[in-house]
mmCIF file with all atom_site columns, C-alpha atoms in Angstrom:
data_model
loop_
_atom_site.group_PDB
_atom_site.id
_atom_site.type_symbol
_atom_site.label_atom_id
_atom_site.label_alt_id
_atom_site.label_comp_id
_atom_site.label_asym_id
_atom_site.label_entity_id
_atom_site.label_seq_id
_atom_site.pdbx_PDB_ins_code
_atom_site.Cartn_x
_atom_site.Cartn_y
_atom_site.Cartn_z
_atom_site.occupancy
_atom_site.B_iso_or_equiv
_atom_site.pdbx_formal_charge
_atom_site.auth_seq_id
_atom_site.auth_comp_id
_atom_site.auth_asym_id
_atom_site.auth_atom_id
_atom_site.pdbx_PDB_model_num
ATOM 1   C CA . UNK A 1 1   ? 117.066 152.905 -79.795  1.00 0.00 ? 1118 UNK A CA 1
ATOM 2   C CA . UNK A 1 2   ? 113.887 151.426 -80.922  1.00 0.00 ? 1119 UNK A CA 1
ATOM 3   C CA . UNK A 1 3   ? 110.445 152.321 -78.564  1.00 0.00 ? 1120 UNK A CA 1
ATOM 4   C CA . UNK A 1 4   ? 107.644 149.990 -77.736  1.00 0.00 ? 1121 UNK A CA 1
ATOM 5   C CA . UNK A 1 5   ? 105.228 152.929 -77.693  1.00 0.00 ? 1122 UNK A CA 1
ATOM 6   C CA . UNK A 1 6   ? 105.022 156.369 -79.047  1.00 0.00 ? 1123 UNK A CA 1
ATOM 7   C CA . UNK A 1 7   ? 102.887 158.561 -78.535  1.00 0.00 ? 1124 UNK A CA 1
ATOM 8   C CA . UNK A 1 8   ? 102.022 162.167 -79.564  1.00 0.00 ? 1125 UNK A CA 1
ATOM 9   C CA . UNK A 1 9   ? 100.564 164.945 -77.802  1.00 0.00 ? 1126 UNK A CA 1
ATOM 10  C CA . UNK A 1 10  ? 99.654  168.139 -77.755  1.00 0.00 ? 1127 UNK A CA 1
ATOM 11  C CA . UNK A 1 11  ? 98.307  171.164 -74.790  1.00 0.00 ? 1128 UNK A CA 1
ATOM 12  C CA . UNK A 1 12  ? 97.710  174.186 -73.913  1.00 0.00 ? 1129 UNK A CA 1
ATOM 13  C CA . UNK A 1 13  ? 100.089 175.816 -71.341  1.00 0.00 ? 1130 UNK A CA 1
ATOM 14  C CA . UNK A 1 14  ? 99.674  179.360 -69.338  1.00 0.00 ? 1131 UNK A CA 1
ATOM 15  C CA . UNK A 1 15  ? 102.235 180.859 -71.073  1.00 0.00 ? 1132 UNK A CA 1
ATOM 16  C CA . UNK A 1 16  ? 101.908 183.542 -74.238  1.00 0.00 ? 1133 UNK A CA 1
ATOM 17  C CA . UNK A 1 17  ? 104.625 183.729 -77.045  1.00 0.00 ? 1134 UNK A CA 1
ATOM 18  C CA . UNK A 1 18  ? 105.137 187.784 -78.039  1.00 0.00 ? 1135 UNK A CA 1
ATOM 19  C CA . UNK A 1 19  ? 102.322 188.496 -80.795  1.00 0.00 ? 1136 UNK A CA 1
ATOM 20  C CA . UNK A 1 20  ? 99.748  187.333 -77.596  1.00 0.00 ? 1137 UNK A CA 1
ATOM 21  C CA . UNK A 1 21  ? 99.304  183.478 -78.717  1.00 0.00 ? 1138 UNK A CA 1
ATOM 22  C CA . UNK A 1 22  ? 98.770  180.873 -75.809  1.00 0.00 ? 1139 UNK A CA 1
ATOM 23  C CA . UNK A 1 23  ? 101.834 178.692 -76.582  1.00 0.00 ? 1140 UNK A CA 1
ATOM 24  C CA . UNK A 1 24  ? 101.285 175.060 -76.928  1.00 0.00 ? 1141 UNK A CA 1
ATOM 25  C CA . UNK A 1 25  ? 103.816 172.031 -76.742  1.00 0.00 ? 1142 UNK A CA 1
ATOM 26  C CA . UNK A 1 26  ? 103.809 169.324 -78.576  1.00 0.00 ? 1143 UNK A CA 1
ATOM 27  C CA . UNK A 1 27  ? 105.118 166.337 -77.178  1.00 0.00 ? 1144 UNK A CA 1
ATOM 28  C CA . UNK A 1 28  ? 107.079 162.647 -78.562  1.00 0.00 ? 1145 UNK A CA 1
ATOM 29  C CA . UNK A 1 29  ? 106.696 160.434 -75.732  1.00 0.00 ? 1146 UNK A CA 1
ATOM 30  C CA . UNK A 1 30  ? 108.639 157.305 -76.112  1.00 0.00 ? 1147 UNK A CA 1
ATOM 31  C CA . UNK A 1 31  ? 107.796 154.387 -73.465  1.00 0.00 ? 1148 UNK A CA 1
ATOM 32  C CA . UNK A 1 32  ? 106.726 157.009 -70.995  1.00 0.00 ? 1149 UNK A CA 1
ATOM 33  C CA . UNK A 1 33  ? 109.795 159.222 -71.355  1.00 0.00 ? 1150 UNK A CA 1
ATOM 34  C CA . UNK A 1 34  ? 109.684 162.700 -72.811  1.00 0.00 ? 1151 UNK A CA 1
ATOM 35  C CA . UNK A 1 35  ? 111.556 162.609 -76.075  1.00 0.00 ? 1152 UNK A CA 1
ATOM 36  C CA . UNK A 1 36  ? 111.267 165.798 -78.388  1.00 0.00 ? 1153 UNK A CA 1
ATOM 37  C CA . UNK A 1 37  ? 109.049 168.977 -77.538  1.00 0.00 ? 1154 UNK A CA 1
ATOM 38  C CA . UNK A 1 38  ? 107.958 171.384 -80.084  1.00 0.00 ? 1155 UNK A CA 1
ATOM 39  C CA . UNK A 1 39  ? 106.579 174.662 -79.583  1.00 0.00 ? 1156 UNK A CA 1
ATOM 40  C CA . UNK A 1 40  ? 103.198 175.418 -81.495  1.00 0.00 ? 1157 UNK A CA 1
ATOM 41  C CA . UNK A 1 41  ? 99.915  177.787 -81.124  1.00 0.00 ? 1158 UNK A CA 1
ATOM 42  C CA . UNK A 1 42  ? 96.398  177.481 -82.181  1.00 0.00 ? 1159 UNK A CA 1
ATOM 43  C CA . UNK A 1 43  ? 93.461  179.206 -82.635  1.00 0.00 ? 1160 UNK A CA 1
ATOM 44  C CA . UNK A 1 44  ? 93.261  183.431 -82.735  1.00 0.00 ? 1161 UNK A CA 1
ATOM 45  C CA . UNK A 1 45  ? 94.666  184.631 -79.207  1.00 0.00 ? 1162 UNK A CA 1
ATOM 46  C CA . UNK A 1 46  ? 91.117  186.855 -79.191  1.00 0.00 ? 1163 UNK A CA 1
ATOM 47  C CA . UNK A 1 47  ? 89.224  182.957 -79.560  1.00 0.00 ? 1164 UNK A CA 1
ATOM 48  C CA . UNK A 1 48  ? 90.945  181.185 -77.131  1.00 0.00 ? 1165 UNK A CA 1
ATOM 49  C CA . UNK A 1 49  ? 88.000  180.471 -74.752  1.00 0.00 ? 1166 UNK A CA 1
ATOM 50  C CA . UNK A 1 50  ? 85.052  180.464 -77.739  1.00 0.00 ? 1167 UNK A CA 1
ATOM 51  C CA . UNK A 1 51  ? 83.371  176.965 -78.717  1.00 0.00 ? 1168 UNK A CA 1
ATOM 52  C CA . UNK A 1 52  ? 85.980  175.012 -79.598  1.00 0.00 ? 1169 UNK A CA 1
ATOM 53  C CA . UNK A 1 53  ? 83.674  172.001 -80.520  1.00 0.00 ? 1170 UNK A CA 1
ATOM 54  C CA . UNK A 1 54  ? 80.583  173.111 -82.623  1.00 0.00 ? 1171 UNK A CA 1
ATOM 55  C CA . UNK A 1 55  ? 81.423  176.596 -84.158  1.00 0.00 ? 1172 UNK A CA 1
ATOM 56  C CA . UNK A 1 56  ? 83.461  176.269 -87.260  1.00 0.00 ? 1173 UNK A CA 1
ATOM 57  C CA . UNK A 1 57  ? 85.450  179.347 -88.762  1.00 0.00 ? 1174 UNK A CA 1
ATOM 58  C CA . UNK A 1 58  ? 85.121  180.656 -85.361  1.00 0.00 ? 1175 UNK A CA 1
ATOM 59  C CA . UNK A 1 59  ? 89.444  180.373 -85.374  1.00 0.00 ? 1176 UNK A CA 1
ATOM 60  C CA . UNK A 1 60  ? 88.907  178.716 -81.761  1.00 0.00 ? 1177 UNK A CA 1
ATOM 61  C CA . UNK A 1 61  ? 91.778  176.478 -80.553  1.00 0.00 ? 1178 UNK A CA 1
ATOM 62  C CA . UNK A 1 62  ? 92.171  172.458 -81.564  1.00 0.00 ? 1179 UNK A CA 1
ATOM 63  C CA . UNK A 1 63  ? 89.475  170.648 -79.268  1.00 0.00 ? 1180 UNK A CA 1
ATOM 64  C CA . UNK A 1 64  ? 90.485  168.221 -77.295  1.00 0.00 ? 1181 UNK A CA 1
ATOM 65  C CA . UNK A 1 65  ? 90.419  165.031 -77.891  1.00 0.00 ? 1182 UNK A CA 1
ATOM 66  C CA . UNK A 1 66  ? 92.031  162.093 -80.210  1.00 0.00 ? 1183 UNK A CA 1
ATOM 67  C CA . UNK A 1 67  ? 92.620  162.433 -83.665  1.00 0.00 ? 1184 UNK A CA 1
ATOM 68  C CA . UNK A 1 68  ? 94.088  160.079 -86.406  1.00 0.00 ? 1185 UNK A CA 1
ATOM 69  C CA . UNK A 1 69  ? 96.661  161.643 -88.027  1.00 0.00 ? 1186 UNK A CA 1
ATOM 70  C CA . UNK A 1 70  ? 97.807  162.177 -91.959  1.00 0.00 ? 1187 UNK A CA 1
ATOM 71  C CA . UNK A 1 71  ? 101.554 161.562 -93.686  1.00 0.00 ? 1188 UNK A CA 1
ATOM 72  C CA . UNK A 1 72  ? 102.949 165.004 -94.126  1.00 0.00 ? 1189 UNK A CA 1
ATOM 73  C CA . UNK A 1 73  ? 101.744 166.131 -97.311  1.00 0.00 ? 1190 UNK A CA 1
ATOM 74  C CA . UNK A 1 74  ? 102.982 169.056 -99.508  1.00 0.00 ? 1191 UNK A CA 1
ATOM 75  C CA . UNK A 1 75  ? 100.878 172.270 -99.169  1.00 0.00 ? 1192 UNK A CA 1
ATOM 76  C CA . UNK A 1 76  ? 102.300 175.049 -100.789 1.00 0.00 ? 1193 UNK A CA 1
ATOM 77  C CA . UNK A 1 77  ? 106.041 175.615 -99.775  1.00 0.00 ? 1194 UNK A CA 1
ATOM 78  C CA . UNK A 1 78  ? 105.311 173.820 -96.554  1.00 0.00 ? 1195 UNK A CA 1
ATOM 79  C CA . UNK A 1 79  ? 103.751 170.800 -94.982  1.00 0.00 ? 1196 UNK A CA 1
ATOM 80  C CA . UNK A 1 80  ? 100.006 169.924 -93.879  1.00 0.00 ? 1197 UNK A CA 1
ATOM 81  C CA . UNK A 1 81  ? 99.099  167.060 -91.649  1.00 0.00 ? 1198 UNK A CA 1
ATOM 82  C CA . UNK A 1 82  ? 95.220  166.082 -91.778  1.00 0.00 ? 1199 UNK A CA 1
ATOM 83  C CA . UNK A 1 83  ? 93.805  165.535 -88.423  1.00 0.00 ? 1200 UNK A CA 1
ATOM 84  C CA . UNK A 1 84  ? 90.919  163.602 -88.264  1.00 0.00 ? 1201 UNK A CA 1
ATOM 85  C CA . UNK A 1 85  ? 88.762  163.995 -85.139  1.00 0.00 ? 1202 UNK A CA 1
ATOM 86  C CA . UNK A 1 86  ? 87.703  160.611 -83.512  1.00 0.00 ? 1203 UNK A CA 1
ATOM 87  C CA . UNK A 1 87  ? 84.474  162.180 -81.932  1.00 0.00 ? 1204 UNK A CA 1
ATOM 88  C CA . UNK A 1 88  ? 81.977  164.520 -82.332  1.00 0.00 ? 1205 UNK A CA 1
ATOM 89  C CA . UNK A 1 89  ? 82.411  167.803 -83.941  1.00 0.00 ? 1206 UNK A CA 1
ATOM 90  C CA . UNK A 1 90  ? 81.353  170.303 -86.512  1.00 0.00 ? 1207 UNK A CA 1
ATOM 91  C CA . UNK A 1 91  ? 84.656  171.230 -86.809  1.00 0.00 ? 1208 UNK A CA 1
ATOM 92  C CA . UNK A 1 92  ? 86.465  170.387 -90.326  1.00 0.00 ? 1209 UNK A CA 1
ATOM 93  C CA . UNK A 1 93  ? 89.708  170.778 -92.268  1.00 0.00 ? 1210 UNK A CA 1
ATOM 94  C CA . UNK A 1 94  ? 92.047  170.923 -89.115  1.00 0.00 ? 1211 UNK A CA 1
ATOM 95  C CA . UNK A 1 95  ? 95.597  169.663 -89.234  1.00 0.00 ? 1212 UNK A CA 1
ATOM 96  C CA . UNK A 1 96  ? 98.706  170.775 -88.843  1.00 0.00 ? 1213 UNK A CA 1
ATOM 97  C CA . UNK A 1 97  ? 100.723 172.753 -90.808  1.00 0.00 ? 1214 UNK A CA 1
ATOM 98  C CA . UNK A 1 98  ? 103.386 176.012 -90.289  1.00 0.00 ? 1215 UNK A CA 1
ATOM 99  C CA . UNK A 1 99  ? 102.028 179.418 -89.723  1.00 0.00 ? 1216 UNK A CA 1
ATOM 100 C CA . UNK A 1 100 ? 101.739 182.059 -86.918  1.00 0.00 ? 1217 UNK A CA 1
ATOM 101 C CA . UNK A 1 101 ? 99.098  183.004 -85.498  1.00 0.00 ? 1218 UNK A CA 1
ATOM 102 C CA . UNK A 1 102 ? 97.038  179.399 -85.957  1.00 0.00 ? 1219 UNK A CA 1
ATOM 103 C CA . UNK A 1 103 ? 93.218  179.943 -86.739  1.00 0.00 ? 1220 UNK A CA 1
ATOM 104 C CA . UNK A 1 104 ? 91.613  176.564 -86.293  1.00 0.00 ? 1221 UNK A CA 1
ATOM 105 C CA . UNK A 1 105 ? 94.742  174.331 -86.604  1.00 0.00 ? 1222 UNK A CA 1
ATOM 106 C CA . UNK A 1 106 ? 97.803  173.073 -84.597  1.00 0.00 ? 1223 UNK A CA 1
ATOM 107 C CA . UNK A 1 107 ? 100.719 175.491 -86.148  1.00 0.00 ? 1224 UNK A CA 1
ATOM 108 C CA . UNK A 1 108 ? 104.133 174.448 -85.350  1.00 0.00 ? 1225 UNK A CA 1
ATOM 109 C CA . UNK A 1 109 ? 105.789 178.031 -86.473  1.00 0.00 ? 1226 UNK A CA 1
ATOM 110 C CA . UNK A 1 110 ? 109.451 176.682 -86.487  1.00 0.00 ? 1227 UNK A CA 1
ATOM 111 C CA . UNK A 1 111 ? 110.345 175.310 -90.109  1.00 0.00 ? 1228 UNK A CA 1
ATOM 112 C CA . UNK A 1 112 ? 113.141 172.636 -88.441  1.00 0.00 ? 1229 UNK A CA 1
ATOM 113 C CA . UNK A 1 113 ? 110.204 171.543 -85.860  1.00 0.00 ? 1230 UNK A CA 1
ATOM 114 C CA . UNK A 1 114 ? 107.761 170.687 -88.710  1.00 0.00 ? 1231 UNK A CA 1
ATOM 115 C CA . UNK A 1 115 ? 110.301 169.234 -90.411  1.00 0.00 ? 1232 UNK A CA 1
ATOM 116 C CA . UNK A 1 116 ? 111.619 166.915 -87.325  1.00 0.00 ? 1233 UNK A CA 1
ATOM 117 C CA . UNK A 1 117 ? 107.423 166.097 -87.135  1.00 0.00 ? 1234 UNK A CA 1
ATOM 118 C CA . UNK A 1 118 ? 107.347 165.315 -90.251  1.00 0.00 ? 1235 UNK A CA 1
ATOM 119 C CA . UNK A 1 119 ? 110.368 162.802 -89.792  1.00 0.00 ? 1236 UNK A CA 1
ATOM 120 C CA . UNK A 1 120 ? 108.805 160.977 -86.941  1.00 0.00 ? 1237 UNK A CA 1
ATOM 121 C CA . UNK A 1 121 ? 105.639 160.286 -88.829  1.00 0.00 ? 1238 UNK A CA 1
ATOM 122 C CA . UNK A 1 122 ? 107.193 158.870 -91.778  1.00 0.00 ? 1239 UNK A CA 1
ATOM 123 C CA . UNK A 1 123 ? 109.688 156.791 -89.834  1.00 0.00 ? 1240 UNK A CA 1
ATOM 124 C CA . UNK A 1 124 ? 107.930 155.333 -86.437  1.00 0.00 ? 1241 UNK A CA 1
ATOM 125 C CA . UNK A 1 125 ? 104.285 155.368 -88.341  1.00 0.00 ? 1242 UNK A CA 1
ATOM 126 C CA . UNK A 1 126 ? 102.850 157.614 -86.324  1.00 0.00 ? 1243 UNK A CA 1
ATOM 127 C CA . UNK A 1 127 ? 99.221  158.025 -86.747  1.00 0.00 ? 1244 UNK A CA 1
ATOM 128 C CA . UNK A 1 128 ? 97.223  159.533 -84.014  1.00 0.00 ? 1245 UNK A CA 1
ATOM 129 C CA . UNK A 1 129 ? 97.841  162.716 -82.015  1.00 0.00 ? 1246 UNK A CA 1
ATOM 130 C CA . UNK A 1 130 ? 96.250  163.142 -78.424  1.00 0.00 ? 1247 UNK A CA 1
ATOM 131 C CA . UNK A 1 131 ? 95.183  167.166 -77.501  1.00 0.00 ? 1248 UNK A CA 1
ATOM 132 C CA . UNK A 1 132 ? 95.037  166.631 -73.520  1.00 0.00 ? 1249 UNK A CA 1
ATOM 133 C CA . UNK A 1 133 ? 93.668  170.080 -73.052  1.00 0.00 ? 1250 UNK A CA 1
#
């Protein structure tokens, strides 16, 4: 099926994955309905409540916020996505790419969920992601 509008999300939840991180989903919405979920972390699970706006290298969380974001580029063995804040920060060089624990970025551990990202992008276009929290 083809969507009118797609949209891509990310947020914190109140759970904690084993090594301590606060898990985050990230979230394909077609037309209002929840399509695909991916599980992700961010930021050092000591840095979770720390500045997450004005202090970078402080490995705080994503802030919240819209970003635009890049085609999945190559970056080693794996993929990085540039995201672009669309309002003020000091923060720099975030995007999204595969690793566990995150420091600053949006880490989607789970090489078939980056991969399945990275699919969406290229096909539907997508270029912005929306961190609700």
């Amino acid at each position: 099926g083809t969507f009118q509008t797609l949209r891509l999300t990310a947020r914190r939840t109140s759970e904690h994955d084993q090594g301590g991180n606060r898990r985050w989903a990230v979230e394909l919405h077609g037309d209002g309905e929840l399509i695909v979920s991916w599980d992700a972390v961010s930021g050092h699970p000591a840095r979770q409540d720390v500045d997450r706006f004005w202090t970078p290298g402080n490995a705080s969380p994503l802030p919240p916020g819209v970003y635009s974001l890049g085609l999945p580029e190559p970056w080693g063995d794996d993929l990085w996505f540039d995201l672009l804040p669309r309002f003020a920060t000091s923060r720099s060089a975030l995007g999204i790419h595969r690793c566990s624990p995150g420091t600053g970025c949006l880490c989607l551990p789970d090489r078939d969920a980056i991969e399945a990202l990275a699919t969406w992008v290229r096909e539907f276009g997508l270029d912005e992601l929306t961190v609700l929290n």
